Every structure is written in C-alpha cells, then in structure tokens.
C-alpha cells in the first residue's frame, strides 16, 4: 500500500484552510480515504495506529470516487513530524567528506567505524519541500549537492511503519570549512525534500534488493547520474532507530534519513533551474526543481 498526502488542485493554496487529504495511490489514481475518524492529522492517525492496514481498509469503505493523480497537488508526506538525519553510513559519503574537509577528515573515518552513528536534526515540516516543489541552495554557498536517501517513517513508539524518498540537500563548502558549521550546512528553508508517497513497510521489496538512483538535469541534459543500493549501507536500519530513540521521544513520530551513498564529483554544485530526480525501488521517484534565494 502506498499512501499519498494531497490537495485537490481546485482548492487553491489558501493559507487559512488546510485542504490536505490522504489517499491510496493506485496506478495513476488516488483513492481518497474518507473516514472523518481520521481527524486533523490523518496521515499520522493511520501511520501511528496499531494496525495501519486495518485503518486504511476501514476508512476506504466510505470513501469517495478516485481522483486522477494529474488533478491533485502532492504534498510532503508528513504532518507534524521532525525530520532527523543519519550521516556517513556509506563508504562513498565517508570518502567525500574526508576530501572536502582538511582539518576534520579523521572524524569522518572515526564515525564510519564507531559504535555510535552520526545523527543530526534536519528539518521541521515547514522546511520540507514536497514533490515538484523547489529545494534550495543557500545564497552563501558555492558548493551544494542533493543527498538521495532512504527515509524511514517511524511511529511515536519508533515502529518502522513505512518508507519514503528523502533528499538531504547540503552545503558541502560550509560543512567542509568547519564541522561546527554542520547545522548551517544542513538546516535551512527547503533544505529537505520528501515524497512522493509512503510505502507501508509490509509492501517494500526485500531490503538487500533496494536500489537508489539519482539523476540531475540542467537545461534538459543529464549532468549527473549515480546509483547505489541499500545493501551497501554499513549499518542496519534498526541500529539507527535504536540510537535515535535512546534519549529522545517523538510524540508525533519522526522521519529518519539514513545517509547518502551517492555523491556527485567535487566539481559539481547544484544551480538554480536544475532538476533533481531520486528513485528508490518500492517507493517511486521524487522530483524537485532547484532554486536559490528566498523561498516563496
Ligand atoms: O557529517 C556529514 C553529514 C553526512 C550525511 O549527511 C550523509 O552521509 O548522508
Ligand atoms: Mg545526508
């Protein structure tokens, strides 16, 4: 089952009313989940239930006619969850970070092999772009990249309920200058993208077979293409979840980005007008244009 958070295009983008709804993505149609019991945070209501599939089946019963996907705006698949990130979980990320950071290079090797993973706060929901919405390059960065990452959707009890595609957009020059600048390299408006759907954990392919691919287009041409596989991650998902939950509670659930295994070459930086497409098996493709400057 693939859940989608959406808004009918006709309802406009009024700031005073939340017209968001949740549905099931089936082919190129969205089956809206209609039950009023789902309340004001319907996505969380489903994902945090004891048995999400039962809630979906029950709320599907009274549901209205399917809507063509082409007629809806897809929203980021979260309500009130914080987004956290894990880092240096693939060798490729370790090597790239060692190269970008002269003075702090040894810290990346140390965290790659250490028992404790790197975990950092990444975004509040208002900093997250949905499918088709611009991700941003900071105005004070000359070297920024997208980071395609498998994102875990965790309930308040840290049960792994689903998966989505994540982009941990990062300013490599700011991160490389001094590790104390990491929050500025990572956390700013539209520095994170999520979507297009949440695939329930029960519907995902076997972990070892999950491929992750990224393509970046500039002026209609592909300027970077890369791929990796979840099998190349140096840690287990359960290890990351365990560390995340040691001293923090997440009453609204939490999204955890699991680190990147695809890093463009060092002479590549995102530019305004680029188009980033990240595909993960079992979930789909998250596409975002790139902007620089103040968010709309
Ligand atoms: O410390 C750097 C962040 C690493 C990261 O975001 C990643 O490996 O994906
Ligand atoms: Mg990352």
PDB file of C-alpha atoms and ligand atoms in Angstrom:
ATOM      1  CA  UNK A   1       0.000   0.000   0.000  1.00  0.00           C
ATOM      2  CA  UNK A   2       1.257   3.438  -0.951  1.00  0.00           C
ATOM      3  CA  UNK A   3      -0.115   6.442   0.948  1.00  0.00           C
ATOM      4  CA  UNK A   4      -0.171   9.889  -0.552  1.00  0.00           C
ATOM      5  CA  UNK A   5      -0.900  13.264   1.052  1.00  0.00           C
ATOM      6  CA  UNK A   6      -2.532  15.588  -1.447  1.00  0.00           C
ATOM      7  CA  UNK A   7      -4.731  18.572  -2.111  1.00  0.00           C
ATOM      8  CA  UNK A   8      -7.258  18.951  -4.941  1.00  0.00           C
ATOM      9  CA  UNK A   9      -5.777  21.444  -7.347  1.00  0.00           C
ATOM     10  CA  UNK A  10      -9.050  23.447  -7.464  1.00  0.00           C
ATOM     11  CA  UNK A  11      -8.932  24.102  -3.696  1.00  0.00           C
ATOM     12  CA  UNK A  12      -6.050  26.567  -4.312  1.00  0.00           C
ATOM     13  CA  UNK A  13      -3.334  27.288  -1.785  1.00  0.00           C
ATOM     14  CA  UNK A  14      -5.279  29.200   0.857  1.00  0.00           C
ATOM     15  CA  UNK A  15      -3.147  29.755   3.950  1.00  0.00           C
ATOM     16  CA  UNK A  16      -6.210  29.841   6.190  1.00  0.00           C
ATOM     17  CA  UNK A  17      -7.629  26.410   5.408  1.00  0.00           C
ATOM     18  CA  UNK A  18      -5.894  23.071   5.373  1.00  0.00           C
ATOM     19  CA  UNK A  19      -7.363  21.254   2.385  1.00  0.00           C
ATOM     20  CA  UNK A  20      -4.915  18.375   2.649  1.00  0.00           C
ATOM     21  CA  UNK A  21      -6.214  14.828   2.401  1.00  0.00           C
ATOM     22  CA  UNK A  22      -4.754  11.374   2.463  1.00  0.00           C
ATOM     23  CA  UNK A  23      -5.335   8.679  -0.097  1.00  0.00           C
ATOM     24  CA  UNK A  24      -4.022   5.467  -1.537  1.00  0.00           C
ATOM     25  CA  UNK A  25      -2.047   5.716  -4.751  1.00  0.00           C
ATOM     26  CA  UNK A  26      -3.290   3.034  -7.141  1.00  0.00           C
ATOM     27  CA  UNK A  27      -1.812   3.278 -10.645  1.00  0.00           C
ATOM     28  CA  UNK A  28      -2.424   6.831 -11.789  1.00  0.00           C
ATOM     29  CA  UNK A  29      -5.389   7.366  -9.486  1.00  0.00           C
ATOM     30  CA  UNK A  30      -5.703   8.480  -5.881  1.00  0.00           C
ATOM     31  CA  UNK A  31      -8.355   6.790  -3.753  1.00  0.00           C
ATOM     32  CA  UNK A  32      -9.157   9.374  -1.056  1.00  0.00           C
ATOM     33  CA  UNK A  33      -9.533   7.894   2.410  1.00  0.00           C
ATOM     34  CA  UNK A  34     -12.769   9.378   3.622  1.00  0.00           C
ATOM     35  CA  UNK A  35     -13.398   8.482   7.239  1.00  0.00           C
ATOM     36  CA  UNK A  36     -13.973  11.538   9.482  1.00  0.00           C
ATOM     37  CA  UNK A  37     -12.413   9.495  12.321  1.00  0.00           C
ATOM     38  CA  UNK A  38      -9.065  10.270  10.758  1.00  0.00           C
ATOM     39  CA  UNK A  39      -9.297  13.804  12.259  1.00  0.00           C
ATOM     40  CA  UNK A  40      -6.990  16.748  11.604  1.00  0.00           C
ATOM     41  CA  UNK A  41      -3.732  14.796  11.144  1.00  0.00           C
ATOM     42  CA  UNK A  42      -4.992  11.912   9.018  1.00  0.00           C
ATOM     43  CA  UNK A  43      -1.594  10.685   7.912  1.00  0.00           C
ATOM     44  CA  UNK A  44      -0.318  10.339  11.470  1.00  0.00           C
ATOM     45  CA  UNK A  45      -3.615   8.801  12.512  1.00  0.00           C
ATOM     46  CA  UNK A  46      -3.076   5.998  10.006  1.00  0.00           C
ATOM     47  CA  UNK A  47       0.652   5.531  10.436  1.00  0.00           C
ATOM     48  CA  UNK A  48       0.592   5.566  14.218  1.00  0.00           C
ATOM     49  CA  UNK A  49      -2.270   3.107  14.571  1.00  0.00           C
ATOM     50  CA  UNK A  50      -1.647  -0.353  15.987  1.00  0.00           C
ATOM     51  CA  UNK A  51      -2.614  -1.816  12.596  1.00  0.00           C
ATOM     52  CA  UNK A  52      -2.253   0.829   9.820  1.00  0.00           C
ATOM     53  CA  UNK A  53      -3.550  -1.541   7.133  1.00  0.00           C
ATOM     54  CA  UNK A  54      -6.805  -2.090   9.058  1.00  0.00           C
ATOM     55  CA  UNK A  55      -7.331   1.670   9.473  1.00  0.00           C
ATOM     56  CA  UNK A  56      -6.775   2.082   5.734  1.00  0.00           C
ATOM     57  CA  UNK A  57      -9.221  -0.694   4.886  1.00  0.00           C
ATOM     58  CA  UNK A  58     -11.842   0.748   7.284  1.00  0.00           C
ATOM     59  CA  UNK A  59     -11.526   4.292   6.026  1.00  0.00           C
ATOM     60  CA  UNK A  60     -11.568   3.097   2.456  1.00  0.00           C
ATOM     61  CA  UNK A  61     -15.041   1.652   2.888  1.00  0.00           C
ATOM     62  CA  UNK A  62     -16.851   5.015   2.969  1.00  0.00           C
ATOM     63  CA  UNK A  63     -14.504   6.519   0.500  1.00  0.00           C
ATOM     64  CA  UNK A  64     -15.335   8.749  -2.408  1.00  0.00           C
ATOM     65  CA  UNK A  65     -14.565   8.203  -6.115  1.00  0.00           C
ATOM     66  CA  UNK A  66     -10.888   8.014  -7.153  1.00  0.00           C
ATOM     67  CA  UNK A  67      -9.269  11.211  -8.428  1.00  0.00           C
ATOM     68  CA  UNK A  68      -6.774  11.219 -11.333  1.00  0.00           C
ATOM     69  CA  UNK A  69      -3.276  11.803  -9.994  1.00  0.00           C
ATOM     70  CA  UNK A  70      -2.850  14.522 -12.623  1.00  0.00           C
ATOM     71  CA  UNK A  71      -5.564  16.586 -10.905  1.00  0.00           C
ATOM     72  CA  UNK A  72      -4.002  16.791  -7.438  1.00  0.00           C
ATOM     73  CA  UNK A  73      -1.048  18.565  -5.864  1.00  0.00           C
ATOM     74  CA  UNK A  74       1.062  16.043  -3.969  1.00  0.00           C
ATOM     75  CA  UNK A  75       2.156  17.348  -0.558  1.00  0.00           C
ATOM     76  CA  UNK A  76       5.152  16.262   1.535  1.00  0.00           C
ATOM     77  CA  UNK A  77       4.165  13.046   3.321  1.00  0.00           C
ATOM     78  CA  UNK A  78       4.265  14.311   6.901  1.00  0.00           C
ATOM     79  CA  UNK A  79       2.038  16.173   9.397  1.00  0.00           C
ATOM     80  CA  UNK A  80       3.930  17.338  12.492  1.00  0.00           C
ATOM     81  CA  UNK A  81       6.945  15.035  12.478  1.00  0.00           C
ATOM     82  CA  UNK A  82      10.512  16.258  12.944  1.00  0.00           C
ATOM     83  CA  UNK A  83      12.991  15.077  10.319  1.00  0.00           C
ATOM     84  CA  UNK A  84      16.345  13.694  11.509  1.00  0.00           C
ATOM     85  CA  UNK A  85      19.326  12.541   9.501  1.00  0.00           C
ATOM     86  CA  UNK A  86      21.996   9.892   9.847  1.00  0.00           C
ATOM     87  CA  UNK A  87      25.384  10.507   8.253  1.00  0.00           C
ATOM     88  CA  UNK A  88      28.449   8.679   6.952  1.00  0.00           C
ATOM     89  CA  UNK A  89      26.570   5.396   6.704  1.00  0.00           C
ATOM     90  CA  UNK A  90      28.007   4.552   3.247  1.00  0.00           C
ATOM     91  CA  UNK A  91      31.714   4.443   2.361  1.00  0.00           C
ATOM     92  CA  UNK A  92      31.130   6.902  -0.505  1.00  0.00           C
ATOM     93  CA  UNK A  93      29.917   9.533   1.947  1.00  0.00           C
ATOM     94  CA  UNK A  94      32.892   8.952   4.257  1.00  0.00           C
ATOM     95  CA  UNK A  95      35.388   9.386   1.398  1.00  0.00           C
ATOM     96  CA  UNK A  96      33.646  12.512   0.028  1.00  0.00           C
ATOM     97  CA  UNK A  97      33.620  14.138   3.445  1.00  0.00           C
ATOM     98  CA  UNK A  98      37.268  13.335   4.086  1.00  0.00           C
ATOM     99  CA  UNK A  99      38.122  15.058   0.793  1.00  0.00           C
ATOM    100  CA  UNK A 100      36.049  18.181   1.454  1.00  0.00           C
ATOM    101  CA  UNK A 101      37.299  18.702   4.976  1.00  0.00           C
ATOM    102  CA  UNK A 102      41.066  19.028   5.532  1.00  0.00           C
ATOM    103  CA  UNK A 103      41.114  19.716   9.252  1.00  0.00           C
ATOM    104  CA  UNK A 104      38.318  17.378  10.308  1.00  0.00           C
ATOM    105  CA  UNK A 105      38.877  14.477   7.873  1.00  0.00           C
ATOM    106  CA  UNK A 106      39.697  11.917  10.571  1.00  0.00           C
ATOM    107  CA  UNK A 107      36.345  12.466  12.295  1.00  0.00           C
ATOM    108  CA  UNK A 108      34.506  11.007   9.304  1.00  0.00           C
ATOM    109  CA  UNK A 109      36.540   7.793   9.362  1.00  0.00           C
ATOM    110  CA  UNK A 110      36.029   7.578  13.103  1.00  0.00           C
ATOM    111  CA  UNK A 111      32.260   7.902  12.893  1.00  0.00           C
ATOM    112  CA  UNK A 112      32.016   5.435   9.968  1.00  0.00           C
ATOM    113  CA  UNK A 113      33.515   2.694  12.109  1.00  0.00           C
ATOM    114  CA  UNK A 114      32.315   3.816  15.563  1.00  0.00           C
ATOM    115  CA  UNK A 115      29.552   2.140  17.515  1.00  0.00           C
ATOM    116  CA  UNK A 116      27.663   5.451  17.859  1.00  0.00           C
ATOM    117  CA  UNK A 117      26.351   6.737  14.495  1.00  0.00           C
ATOM    118  CA  UNK A 118      26.203  10.341  13.398  1.00  0.00           C
ATOM    119  CA  UNK A 119      22.624  11.555  13.938  1.00  0.00           C
ATOM    120  CA  UNK A 120      21.524  15.135  13.475  1.00  0.00           C
ATOM    121  CA  UNK A 121      18.369  17.210  13.477  1.00  0.00           C
ATOM    122  CA  UNK A 122      17.483  18.010   9.847  1.00  0.00           C
ATOM    123  CA  UNK A 123      14.142  19.774   9.471  1.00  0.00           C
ATOM    124  CA  UNK A 124      10.795  20.815  10.836  1.00  0.00           C
ATOM    125  CA  UNK A 125       7.827  20.176   8.496  1.00  0.00           C
ATOM    126  CA  UNK A 126       7.817  23.795   7.257  1.00  0.00           C
ATOM    127  CA  UNK A 127      11.355  23.324   5.880  1.00  0.00           C
ATOM    128  CA  UNK A 128      10.377  20.287   3.812  1.00  0.00           C
ATOM    129  CA  UNK A 129       9.591  20.506   0.078  1.00  0.00           C
ATOM    130  CA  UNK A 130       7.143  18.051  -1.451  1.00  0.00           C
ATOM    131  CA  UNK A 131       7.267  16.570  -4.952  1.00  0.00           C
ATOM    132  CA  UNK A 132       7.623  19.290  -7.594  1.00  0.00           C
ATOM    133  CA  UNK A 133       8.366  21.997  -5.018  1.00  0.00           C
ATOM    134  CA  UNK A 134      11.755  23.742  -5.143  1.00  0.00           C
ATOM    135  CA  UNK A 135      14.631  22.621  -2.964  1.00  0.00           C
ATOM    136  CA  UNK A 136      17.068  25.442  -2.199  1.00  0.00           C
ATOM    137  CA  UNK A 137      20.735  26.222  -2.374  1.00  0.00           C
ATOM    138  CA  UNK A 138      21.807  28.680   0.323  1.00  0.00           C
ATOM    139  CA  UNK A 139      22.719  32.105  -1.027  1.00  0.00           C
ATOM    140  CA  UNK A 140      26.049  31.931   0.867  1.00  0.00           C
ATOM    141  CA  UNK A 141      27.073  28.530  -0.564  1.00  0.00           C
ATOM    142  CA  UNK A 142      29.125  27.966  -3.720  1.00  0.00           C
ATOM    143  CA  UNK A 143      29.100  24.165  -3.432  1.00  0.00           C
ATOM    144  CA  UNK A 144      25.855  22.389  -2.635  1.00  0.00           C
ATOM    145  CA  UNK A 145      24.581  18.934  -3.509  1.00  0.00           C
ATOM    146  CA  UNK A 146      21.457  16.824  -3.190  1.00  0.00           C
ATOM    147  CA  UNK A 147      21.805  13.711  -1.000  1.00  0.00           C
ATOM    148  CA  UNK A 148      19.436  10.919  -2.084  1.00  0.00           C
ATOM    149  CA  UNK A 149      18.470   8.909   0.983  1.00  0.00           C
ATOM    150  CA  UNK A 150      16.033   6.231   2.022  1.00  0.00           C
ATOM    151  CA  UNK A 151      13.751   7.848   4.617  1.00  0.00           C
ATOM    152  CA  UNK A 152      12.208   5.821   7.422  1.00  0.00           C
ATOM    153  CA  UNK A 153       8.752   6.721   8.700  1.00  0.00           C
ATOM    154  CA  UNK A 154       8.647   5.941  12.417  1.00  0.00           C
ATOM    155  CA  UNK A 155       5.664   5.970  14.784  1.00  0.00           C
ATOM    156  CA  UNK A 156       5.839   7.545  18.279  1.00  0.00           C
ATOM    157  CA  UNK A 157       6.878   4.120  19.614  1.00  0.00           C
ATOM    158  CA  UNK A 158       9.600   4.079  16.901  1.00  0.00           C
ATOM    159  CA  UNK A 159       7.983   1.265  14.976  1.00  0.00           C
ATOM    160  CA  UNK A 160       9.154   1.317  11.357  1.00  0.00           C
ATOM    161  CA  UNK A 161       5.809   1.794   9.615  1.00  0.00           C
ATOM    162  CA  UNK A 162       6.851   2.964   6.164  1.00  0.00           C
ATOM    163  CA  UNK A 163       9.438   4.332   3.774  1.00  0.00           C
ATOM    164  CA  UNK A 164       9.672   7.391   1.581  1.00  0.00           C
ATOM    165  CA  UNK A 165      12.305   9.042  -0.615  1.00  0.00           C
ATOM    166  CA  UNK A 166      14.375  11.797   1.021  1.00  0.00           C
ATOM    167  CA  UNK A 167      16.770  14.471  -0.162  1.00  0.00           C
ATOM    168  CA  UNK A 168      19.175  15.840   2.465  1.00  0.00           C
ATOM    169  CA  UNK A 169      20.303  18.910   0.471  1.00  0.00           C
ATOM    170  CA  UNK A 170      23.633  20.032   1.918  1.00  0.00           C
ATOM    171  CA  UNK A 171      26.163  22.855   1.523  1.00  0.00           C
ATOM    172  CA  UNK A 172      29.459  20.978   1.205  1.00  0.00           C
ATOM    173  CA  UNK A 173      31.618  24.113   1.358  1.00  0.00           C
ATOM    174  CA  UNK A 174      30.090  25.219   4.665  1.00  0.00           C
ATOM    175  CA  UNK A 175      30.245  21.710   6.154  1.00  0.00           C
ATOM    176  CA  UNK A 176      33.859  21.274   4.943  1.00  0.00           C
ATOM    177  CA  UNK A 177      35.079  24.604   6.303  1.00  0.00           C
ATOM    178  CA  UNK A 178      34.416  23.641   9.912  1.00  0.00           C
ATOM    179  CA  UNK A 179      32.370  20.774  11.408  1.00  0.00           C
ATOM    180  CA  UNK A 180      30.810  23.252  13.828  1.00  0.00           C
ATOM    181  CA  UNK A 181      29.024  24.753  10.828  1.00  0.00           C
ATOM    182  CA  UNK A 182      27.149  21.496  10.147  1.00  0.00           C
ATOM    183  CA  UNK A 183      23.731  22.808  11.284  1.00  0.00           C
ATOM    184  CA  UNK A 184      24.031  25.727   8.832  1.00  0.00           C
ATOM    185  CA  UNK A 185      25.111  23.391   6.022  1.00  0.00           C
ATOM    186  CA  UNK A 186      22.149  21.122   6.667  1.00  0.00           C
ATOM    187  CA  UNK A 187      19.223  23.032   8.186  1.00  0.00           C
ATOM    188  CA  UNK A 188      17.645  25.918   6.276  1.00  0.00           C
ATOM    189  CA  UNK A 189      14.400  26.579   4.414  1.00  0.00           C
ATOM    190  CA  UNK A 190      13.704  23.949   1.735  1.00  0.00           C
ATOM    191  CA  UNK A 191      16.894  22.027   2.527  1.00  0.00           C
ATOM    192  CA  UNK A 192      14.922  18.791   2.660  1.00  0.00           C
ATOM    193  CA  UNK A 193      12.534  17.098   0.257  1.00  0.00           C
ATOM    194  CA  UNK A 194      10.320  14.082   0.910  1.00  0.00           C
ATOM    195  CA  UNK A 195       7.862  12.064  -1.169  1.00  0.00           C
ATOM    196  CA  UNK A 196       6.097  11.234  -3.348  1.00  0.00           C
ATOM    197  CA  UNK A 197       4.420   8.508  -1.253  1.00  0.00           C
ATOM    198  CA  UNK A 198       4.876   6.469   1.896  1.00  0.00           C
ATOM    199  CA  UNK A 199       5.071   2.772   1.092  1.00  0.00           C
ATOM    200  CA  UNK A 200       3.977   0.738   4.079  1.00  0.00           C
ATOM    201  CA  UNK A 201       6.786  -1.460   5.414  1.00  0.00           C
ATOM    202  CA  UNK A 202       4.845  -4.609   4.512  1.00  0.00           C
ATOM    203  CA  UNK A 203       4.789  -3.588   0.830  1.00  0.00           C
ATOM    204  CA  UNK A 204       8.523  -2.903   0.397  1.00  0.00           C
ATOM    205  CA  UNK A 205      10.804  -5.228  -1.591  1.00  0.00           C
ATOM    206  CA  UNK A 206      13.481  -7.187   0.346  1.00  0.00           C
ATOM    207  CA  UNK A 207      15.991  -4.712   1.786  1.00  0.00           C
ATOM    208  CA  UNK A 208      19.029  -6.223   0.075  1.00  0.00           C
ATOM    209  CA  UNK A 209      17.452  -5.585  -3.313  1.00  0.00           C
ATOM    210  CA  UNK A 210      16.513  -1.929  -2.829  1.00  0.00           C
ATOM    211  CA  UNK A 211      18.263   0.277  -5.380  1.00  0.00           C
ATOM    212  CA  UNK A 212      18.646   4.059  -5.034  1.00  0.00           C
ATOM    213  CA  UNK A 213      19.248   6.189  -8.152  1.00  0.00           C
ATOM    214  CA  UNK A 214      19.669   9.902  -8.788  1.00  0.00           C
ATOM    215  CA  UNK A 215      19.692  11.984 -11.967  1.00  0.00           C
ATOM    216  CA  UNK A 216      20.345  15.717 -12.142  1.00  0.00           C
ATOM    217  CA  UNK A 217      19.277  17.626 -15.252  1.00  0.00           C
ATOM    218  CA  UNK A 218      20.467  21.051 -16.347  1.00  0.00           C
ATOM    219  CA  UNK A 219      18.962  22.735 -19.385  1.00  0.00           C
ATOM    220  CA  UNK A 220      17.279  19.462 -20.378  1.00  0.00           C
ATOM    221  CA  UNK A 221      20.552  17.438 -20.302  1.00  0.00           C
ATOM    222  CA  UNK A 222      21.516  14.886 -17.664  1.00  0.00           C
ATOM    223  CA  UNK A 223      24.637  16.318 -15.950  1.00  0.00           C
ATOM    224  CA  UNK A 224      24.950  13.693 -13.216  1.00  0.00           C
ATOM    225  CA  UNK A 225      23.691  10.165 -12.829  1.00  0.00           C
ATOM    226  CA  UNK A 226      24.523   7.851  -9.926  1.00  0.00           C
ATOM    227  CA  UNK A 227      23.249   4.784  -8.160  1.00  0.00           C
ATOM    228  CA  UNK A 228      23.752   2.691  -5.070  1.00  0.00           C
ATOM    229  CA  UNK A 229      21.962   0.006  -3.142  1.00  0.00           C
ATOM    230  CA  UNK A 230      20.738  -0.252   0.421  1.00  0.00           C
ATOM    231  CA  UNK A 231      22.911  -3.373   0.697  1.00  0.00           C
ATOM    232  CA  UNK A 232      25.962  -1.043   0.703  1.00  0.00           C
ATOM    233  CA  UNK A 233      24.940   0.686   3.903  1.00  0.00           C
ATOM    234  CA  UNK A 234      27.397  -0.007   6.702  1.00  0.00           C
ATOM    235  CA  UNK A 235      24.738  -0.031   9.438  1.00  0.00           C
ATOM    236  CA  UNK A 236      21.345  -1.629   9.847  1.00  0.00           C
ATOM    237  CA  UNK A 237      18.171   0.435   9.907  1.00  0.00           C
ATOM    238  CA  UNK A 238      17.396  -0.993  13.357  1.00  0.00           C
ATOM    239  CA  UNK A 239      20.767   0.219  14.675  1.00  0.00           C
ATOM    240  CA  UNK A 240      19.985   3.790  13.552  1.00  0.00           C
ATOM    241  CA  UNK A 241      16.472   3.655  15.020  1.00  0.00           C
ATOM    242  CA  UNK A 242      17.807   2.316  18.306  1.00  0.00           C
ATOM    243  CA  UNK A 243      20.312   5.177  18.653  1.00  0.00           C
ATOM    244  CA  UNK A 244      17.735   7.792  17.629  1.00  0.00           C
ATOM    245  CA  UNK A 245      15.358   6.687  20.377  1.00  0.00           C
ATOM    246  CA  UNK A 246      17.890   6.451  23.213  1.00  0.00           C
ATOM    247  CA  UNK A 247      17.301   9.882  24.733  1.00  0.00           C
ATOM    248  CA  UNK A 248      14.576  11.464  22.599  1.00  0.00           C
ATOM    249  CA  UNK A 249      10.838  10.965  22.465  1.00  0.00           C
ATOM    250  CA  UNK A 250       8.836  11.735  19.331  1.00  0.00           C
ATOM    251  CA  UNK A 251       5.187  12.199  20.286  1.00  0.00           C
ATOM    252  CA  UNK A 252       4.317  12.939  16.635  1.00  0.00           C
ATOM    253  CA  UNK A 253       6.507  10.211  15.173  1.00  0.00           C
ATOM    254  CA  UNK A 254       9.658  11.057  13.235  1.00  0.00           C
ATOM    255  CA  UNK A 255      11.193  10.724   9.773  1.00  0.00           C
ATOM    256  CA  UNK A 256      14.802   9.492   9.690  1.00  0.00           C
ATOM    257  CA  UNK A 257      17.000   9.974   6.612  1.00  0.00           C
ATOM    258  CA  UNK A 258      19.502   7.133   6.531  1.00  0.00           C
ATOM    259  CA  UNK A 259      22.511   8.746   4.834  1.00  0.00           C
ATOM    260  CA  UNK A 260      23.711   9.050   1.275  1.00  0.00           C
ATOM    261  CA  UNK A 261      25.661   6.577  -0.822  1.00  0.00           C
ATOM    262  CA  UNK A 262      25.672   8.786  -3.931  1.00  0.00           C
ATOM    263  CA  UNK A 263      27.863  11.890  -4.036  1.00  0.00           C
ATOM    264  CA  UNK A 264      28.456  13.854  -7.275  1.00  0.00           C
ATOM    265  CA  UNK A 265      32.101  14.643  -8.163  1.00  0.00           C
ATOM    266  CA  UNK A 266      33.780  17.520  -6.322  1.00  0.00           C
ATOM    267  CA  UNK A 267      33.489  19.939  -9.260  1.00  0.00           C
ATOM    268  CA  UNK A 268      29.694  19.618  -9.272  1.00  0.00           C
ATOM    269  CA  UNK A 269      27.401  22.064  -7.492  1.00  0.00           C
ATOM    270  CA  UNK A 270      23.644  22.468  -7.810  1.00  0.00           C
ATOM    271  CA  UNK A 271      22.435  25.532  -9.708  1.00  0.00           C
ATOM    272  CA  UNK A 272      19.092  27.296  -9.855  1.00  0.00           C
ATOM    273  CA  UNK A 273      16.983  25.684 -12.581  1.00  0.00           C
ATOM    274  CA  UNK A 274      18.448  22.185 -12.128  1.00  0.00           C
ATOM    275  CA  UNK A 275      16.015  19.293 -11.748  1.00  0.00           C
ATOM    276  CA  UNK A 276      16.812  16.501  -9.275  1.00  0.00           C
ATOM    277  CA  UNK A 277      15.101  13.111  -9.629  1.00  0.00           C
ATOM    278  CA  UNK A 278      15.648  10.449  -6.948  1.00  0.00           C
ATOM    279  CA  UNK A 279      14.199   6.988  -7.441  1.00  0.00           C
ATOM    280  CA  UNK A 280      14.034   4.263  -4.789  1.00  0.00           C
ATOM    281  CA  UNK A 281      12.705   0.794  -5.551  1.00  0.00           C
ATOM    282  CA  UNK A 282       9.345   0.108  -3.944  1.00  0.00           C
ATOM    283  CA  UNK A 283       8.571   3.797  -3.426  1.00  0.00           C
ATOM    284  CA  UNK A 284       8.864   5.812  -6.646  1.00  0.00           C
ATOM    285  CA  UNK A 285      10.573   8.957  -7.880  1.00  0.00           C
ATOM    286  CA  UNK A 286      10.864  12.263  -6.058  1.00  0.00           C
ATOM    287  CA  UNK A 287      11.437  15.161  -8.457  1.00  0.00           C
ATOM    288  CA  UNK A 288      12.332  18.694  -7.366  1.00  0.00           C
ATOM    289  CA  UNK A 289      13.467  21.809  -9.215  1.00  0.00           C
ATOM    290  CA  UNK A 290      16.318  23.761  -7.620  1.00  0.00           C
ATOM    291  CA  UNK A 291      16.095  27.410  -6.551  1.00  0.00           C
ATOM    292  CA  UNK A 292      18.479  29.858  -4.939  1.00  0.00           C
ATOM    293  CA  UNK A 293      17.281  32.787  -2.855  1.00  0.00           C
ATOM    294  CA  UNK A 294      14.316  33.397  -0.634  1.00  0.00           C
ATOM    295  CA  UNK A 295      11.642  30.691  -0.631  1.00  0.00           C
ATOM    296  CA  UNK A 296       8.200  31.666  -1.966  1.00  0.00           C
TER     297      UNK A 296
HETATM  298  O1  LIG B   1      28.537  14.906   8.556  1.00  0.00           O
HETATM  299  C1  LIG B   1      28.112  14.924   7.469  1.00  0.00           C
HETATM  300  C2  LIG B   1      26.752  14.525   7.072  1.00  0.00           C
HETATM  301  C3  LIG B   1      26.726  13.215   6.387  1.00  0.00           C
HETATM  302  C4  LIG B   1      25.462  12.949   5.655  1.00  0.00           C
HETATM  303  O2  LIG B   1      24.514  13.706   5.635  1.00  0.00           O
HETATM  304  C5  LIG B   1      25.362  11.682   4.879  1.00  0.00           C
HETATM  305  O3  LIG B   1      26.283  10.862   4.892  1.00  0.00           O
HETATM  306  O4  LIG B   1      24.331  11.497   4.232  1.00  0.00           O
HETATM  307 MG1  LIG B   2      22.907  13.077   4.239  1.00  0.00          MG
END
